Amino acid sequence: MELLDAIPTGADGKATEVLVVAPALNSRLRRWVSDEDRARRDAALRLGAYLQELGRHGIEANGWVGDADPLLSITDTLHRVPVDEIVIATDSERGSNWLARNVVGRARRLFPQPIRQVFSEREASRDLTAA
């Protein structure tokens, strides 16, 4: 998994502290009618799957469900927790809506932390932000 390769390890061989934020991705219509229950539930499932996968590889991680807007999700996270690096994981290069919206480029202009983009398999998740 490319995301695992993006997580640096310290001198003791342990992964650095990892925080996963899974945006509650929603359709425009559902957002417009304030129907976010399913999006938040799906995000919680993605979050759980990622935390479990990281744990299987010996990486201790925490996380929460974030806003549907990935940039707002990152902003909210940075208000709560200082981070050294932001990793944005998206679907494959061809299938990512975030690529079409230039989320990574916009994030690089907004946030001072180094930002790395990785591509994940669709089965593992849709989109998430890890820091």
PDB file of C-alpha atoms in Angstrom:
ATOM      1  CA  MET A   1       0.000   0.000   0.000  1.00  0.00           C
ATOM      2  CA  GLU A   2       1.540   3.284  -1.106  1.00  0.00           C
ATOM      3  CA  LEU A   3       0.125   5.055   1.937  1.00  0.00           C
ATOM      4  CA  LEU A   4       2.180   2.843   4.249  1.00  0.00           C
ATOM      5  CA  ASP A   5       5.335   3.807   2.359  1.00  0.00           C
ATOM      6  CA  ALA A   6       4.523   7.487   2.936  1.00  0.00           C
ATOM      7  CA  ILE A   7       4.667   7.120   6.728  1.00  0.00           C
ATOM      8  CA  PRO A   8       8.194   7.828   7.963  1.00  0.00           C
ATOM      9  CA  THR A   9       9.783   5.850  10.775  1.00  0.00           C
ATOM     10  CA  GLY A  10      11.968   7.182  13.537  1.00  0.00           C
ATOM     11  CA  ALA A  11      15.436   6.038  14.533  1.00  0.00           C
ATOM     12  CA  ASP A  12      13.861   3.336  16.703  1.00  0.00           C
ATOM     13  CA  GLY A  13      12.074   1.902  13.658  1.00  0.00           C
ATOM     14  CA  LYS A  14       8.644   2.956  14.898  1.00  0.00           C
ATOM     15  CA  ALA A  15       6.323   5.032  12.745  1.00  0.00           C
ATOM     16  CA  THR A  16       5.869   8.645  13.609  1.00  0.00           C
ATOM     17  CA  GLU A  17       2.570   9.679  15.158  1.00  0.00           C
ATOM     18  CA  VAL A  18      -0.189   9.194  12.589  1.00  0.00           C
ATOM     19  CA  LEU A  19      -3.548  10.919  12.474  1.00  0.00           C
ATOM     20  CA  VAL A  20      -6.079   9.916   9.826  1.00  0.00           C
ATOM     21  CA  VAL A  21      -8.911  12.241   8.884  1.00  0.00           C
ATOM     22  CA  ALA A  22     -11.598  10.712   6.675  1.00  0.00           C
ATOM     23  CA  PRO A  23     -13.721  13.413   5.047  1.00  0.00           C
ATOM     24  CA  ALA A  24     -17.466  12.746   5.066  1.00  0.00           C
ATOM     25  CA  LEU A  25     -17.733  12.734   1.277  1.00  0.00           C
ATOM     26  CA  ASN A  26     -21.203  13.556   0.053  1.00  0.00           C
ATOM     27  CA  SER A  27     -23.050  14.350  -3.145  1.00  0.00           C
ATOM     28  CA  ARG A  28     -24.001  17.952  -3.835  1.00  0.00           C
ATOM     29  CA  LEU A  29     -27.694  17.104  -3.554  1.00  0.00           C
ATOM     30  CA  ARG A  30     -27.312  15.370  -0.187  1.00  0.00           C
ATOM     31  CA  ARG A  31     -25.197  18.244   1.098  1.00  0.00           C
ATOM     32  CA  TRP A  32     -27.744  20.760  -0.167  1.00  0.00           C
ATOM     33  CA  VAL A  33     -30.569  19.034   1.740  1.00  0.00           C
ATOM     34  CA  SER A  34     -28.314  18.615   4.810  1.00  0.00           C
ATOM     35  CA  ASP A  35     -28.366  14.818   4.595  1.00  0.00           C
ATOM     36  CA  GLU A  36     -24.937  13.840   5.824  1.00  0.00           C
ATOM     37  CA  ASP A  37     -25.705  10.764   7.929  1.00  0.00           C
ATOM     38  CA  ARG A  38     -24.722   8.254   5.242  1.00  0.00           C
ATOM     39  CA  ALA A  39     -21.591  10.238   4.304  1.00  0.00           C
ATOM     40  CA  ARG A  40     -20.459  10.339   7.929  1.00  0.00           C
ATOM     41  CA  ARG A  41     -21.186   6.616   8.381  1.00  0.00           C
ATOM     42  CA  ASP A  42     -19.236   5.752   5.206  1.00  0.00           C
ATOM     43  CA  ALA A  43     -16.354   7.959   6.339  1.00  0.00           C
ATOM     44  CA  ALA A  44     -16.344   6.233   9.732  1.00  0.00           C
ATOM     45  CA  LEU A  45     -16.150   2.863   7.981  1.00  0.00           C
ATOM     46  CA  ARG A  46     -13.229   4.055   5.800  1.00  0.00           C
ATOM     47  CA  LEU A  47     -11.513   5.461   8.860  1.00  0.00           C
ATOM     48  CA  GLY A  48     -11.917   2.186  10.750  1.00  0.00           C
ATOM     49  CA  ALA A  49     -10.560   0.208   7.807  1.00  0.00           C
ATOM     50  CA  TYR A  50      -7.497   2.435   7.536  1.00  0.00           C
ATOM     51  CA  LEU A  51      -6.794   2.388  11.266  1.00  0.00           C
ATOM     52  CA  GLN A  52      -7.107  -1.394  11.248  1.00  0.00           C
ATOM     53  CA  GLU A  53      -4.792  -1.731   8.223  1.00  0.00           C
ATOM     54  CA  LEU A  54      -2.216   0.574   9.790  1.00  0.00           C
ATOM     55  CA  GLY A  55      -2.444  -1.428  13.041  1.00  0.00           C
ATOM     56  CA  ARG A  56      -1.819  -4.666  11.144  1.00  0.00           C
ATOM     57  CA  HIS A  57       1.457  -3.125   9.999  1.00  0.00           C
ATOM     58  CA  GLY A  58       2.433  -2.088  13.530  1.00  0.00           C
ATOM     59  CA  ILE A  59       1.569   1.586  13.028  1.00  0.00           C
ATOM     60  CA  GLU A  60      -0.320   3.164  15.879  1.00  0.00           C
ATOM     61  CA  ALA A  61      -2.793   5.713  14.546  1.00  0.00           C
ATOM     62  CA  ASN A  62      -5.780   7.742  15.665  1.00  0.00           C
ATOM     63  CA  GLY A  63      -8.337   9.614  13.665  1.00  0.00           C
ATOM     64  CA  TRP A  64     -11.753  11.125  13.159  1.00  0.00           C
ATOM     65  CA  VAL A  65     -14.333  11.928  10.522  1.00  0.00           C
ATOM     66  CA  GLY A  66     -13.826  15.324   8.945  1.00  0.00           C
ATOM     67  CA  ASP A  67     -15.781  17.805   6.870  1.00  0.00           C
ATOM     68  CA  ALA A  68     -16.848  16.865   3.327  1.00  0.00           C
ATOM     69  CA  ASP A  69     -14.596  19.597   1.912  1.00  0.00           C
ATOM     70  CA  PRO A  70     -11.077  18.132   2.082  1.00  0.00           C
ATOM     71  CA  LEU A  71      -9.413  21.542   2.460  1.00  0.00           C
ATOM     72  CA  LEU A  72     -11.749  22.493   5.296  1.00  0.00           C
ATOM     73  CA  SER A  73     -11.114  19.078   6.826  1.00  0.00           C
ATOM     74  CA  ILE A  74      -7.358  19.780   6.783  1.00  0.00           C
ATOM     75  CA  THR A  75      -7.888  23.293   8.175  1.00  0.00           C
ATOM     76  CA  ASP A  76     -10.051  21.966  11.024  1.00  0.00           C
ATOM     77  CA  THR A  77      -7.407  19.347  11.815  1.00  0.00           C
ATOM     78  CA  LEU A  78      -4.602  21.914  11.903  1.00  0.00           C
ATOM     79  CA  HIS A  79      -6.602  23.968  14.419  1.00  0.00           C
ATOM     80  CA  ARG A  80      -6.745  20.915  16.698  1.00  0.00           C
ATOM     81  CA  VAL A  81      -3.363  19.255  16.197  1.00  0.00           C
ATOM     82  CA  PRO A  82      -0.001  20.542  14.954  1.00  0.00           C
ATOM     83  CA  VAL A  83       1.344  18.364  12.135  1.00  0.00           C
ATOM     84  CA  ASP A  84       4.721  18.229  10.417  1.00  0.00           C
ATOM     85  CA  GLU A  85       3.524  16.786   7.126  1.00  0.00           C
ATOM     86  CA  ILE A  86       0.217  16.234   5.333  1.00  0.00           C
ATOM     87  CA  VAL A  87      -0.364  13.136   3.238  1.00  0.00           C
ATOM     88  CA  ILE A  88      -3.363  13.227   0.914  1.00  0.00           C
ATOM     89  CA  ALA A  89      -4.440   9.809  -0.297  1.00  0.00           C
ATOM     90  CA  THR A  90      -6.734   9.664  -3.305  1.00  0.00           C
ATOM     91  CA  ASP A  91      -8.096   7.022  -5.627  1.00  0.00           C
ATOM     92  CA  SER A  92      -5.965   6.030  -8.577  1.00  0.00           C
ATOM     93  CA  GLU A  93      -4.695   8.797 -10.824  1.00  0.00           C
ATOM     94  CA  ARG A  94      -7.500   8.285 -13.338  1.00  0.00           C
ATOM     95  CA  GLY A  95     -10.415   7.918 -10.929  1.00  0.00           C
ATOM     96  CA  SER A  96      -9.979  10.725  -8.448  1.00  0.00           C
ATOM     97  CA  ASN A  97     -12.458  13.579  -8.301  1.00  0.00           C
ATOM     98  CA  TRP A  98      -9.936  15.363  -6.068  1.00  0.00           C
ATOM     99  CA  LEU A  99      -7.452  15.457  -8.940  1.00  0.00           C
ATOM    100  CA  ALA A 100      -9.999  17.136 -11.177  1.00  0.00           C
ATOM    101  CA  ARG A 101     -10.624  19.723  -8.455  1.00  0.00           C
ATOM    102  CA  ASN A 102      -6.862  20.197  -7.894  1.00  0.00           C
ATOM    103  CA  VAL A 103      -7.214  19.560  -4.156  1.00  0.00           C
ATOM    104  CA  VAL A 104      -3.519  18.755  -3.739  1.00  0.00           C
ATOM    105  CA  GLY A 105      -2.328  21.872  -5.594  1.00  0.00           C
ATOM    106  CA  ARG A 106      -4.723  24.070  -3.657  1.00  0.00           C
ATOM    107  CA  ALA A 107      -3.611  22.494  -0.381  1.00  0.00           C
ATOM    108  CA  ARG A 108       0.027  23.198  -1.251  1.00  0.00           C
ATOM    109  CA  ARG A 109      -0.823  26.875  -1.699  1.00  0.00           C
ATOM    110  CA  LEU A 110      -2.832  27.057   1.545  1.00  0.00           C
ATOM    111  CA  PHE A 111      -0.746  25.131   4.072  1.00  0.00           C
ATOM    112  CA  PRO A 112       2.915  25.589   5.019  1.00  0.00           C
ATOM    113  CA  GLN A 113       3.511  21.894   5.820  1.00  0.00           C
ATOM    114  CA  PRO A 114       5.009  19.658   3.160  1.00  0.00           C
ATOM    115  CA  ILE A 115       2.223  17.867   1.309  1.00  0.00           C
ATOM    116  CA  ARG A 116       2.639  14.461  -0.241  1.00  0.00           C
ATOM    117  CA  GLN A 117       0.082  12.791  -2.476  1.00  0.00           C
ATOM    118  CA  VAL A 118      -0.295   9.039  -2.623  1.00  0.00           C
ATOM    119  CA  PHE A 119      -2.683   6.876  -4.589  1.00  0.00           C
ATOM    120  CA  SER A 120      -4.627   4.140  -2.869  1.00  0.00           C
ATOM    121  CA  GLU A 121      -6.556   1.212  -4.202  1.00  0.00           C
ATOM    122  CA  ARG A 122     -10.261   1.897  -4.516  1.00  0.00           C
ATOM    123  CA  GLU A 123     -11.106  -1.182  -2.453  1.00  0.00           C
ATOM    124  CA  ALA A 124      -9.148   0.149   0.520  1.00  0.00           C
ATOM    125  CA  SER A 125     -10.816   3.556   0.585  1.00  0.00           C
ATOM    126  CA  ARG A 126     -12.134   6.413  -1.415  1.00  0.00           C
ATOM    127  CA  ASP A 127     -10.320   9.512  -0.194  1.00  0.00           C
ATOM    128  CA  LEU A 128      -8.728  10.435   3.070  1.00  0.00           C
ATOM    129  CA  THR A 129      -6.332  12.836   4.578  1.00  0.00           C
ATOM    130  CA  ALA A 130      -3.616  11.592   6.857  1.00  0.00           C
ATOM    131  CA  ALA A 131      -1.254  13.708   8.798  1.00  0.00           C
TER     132      ALA A 131
END
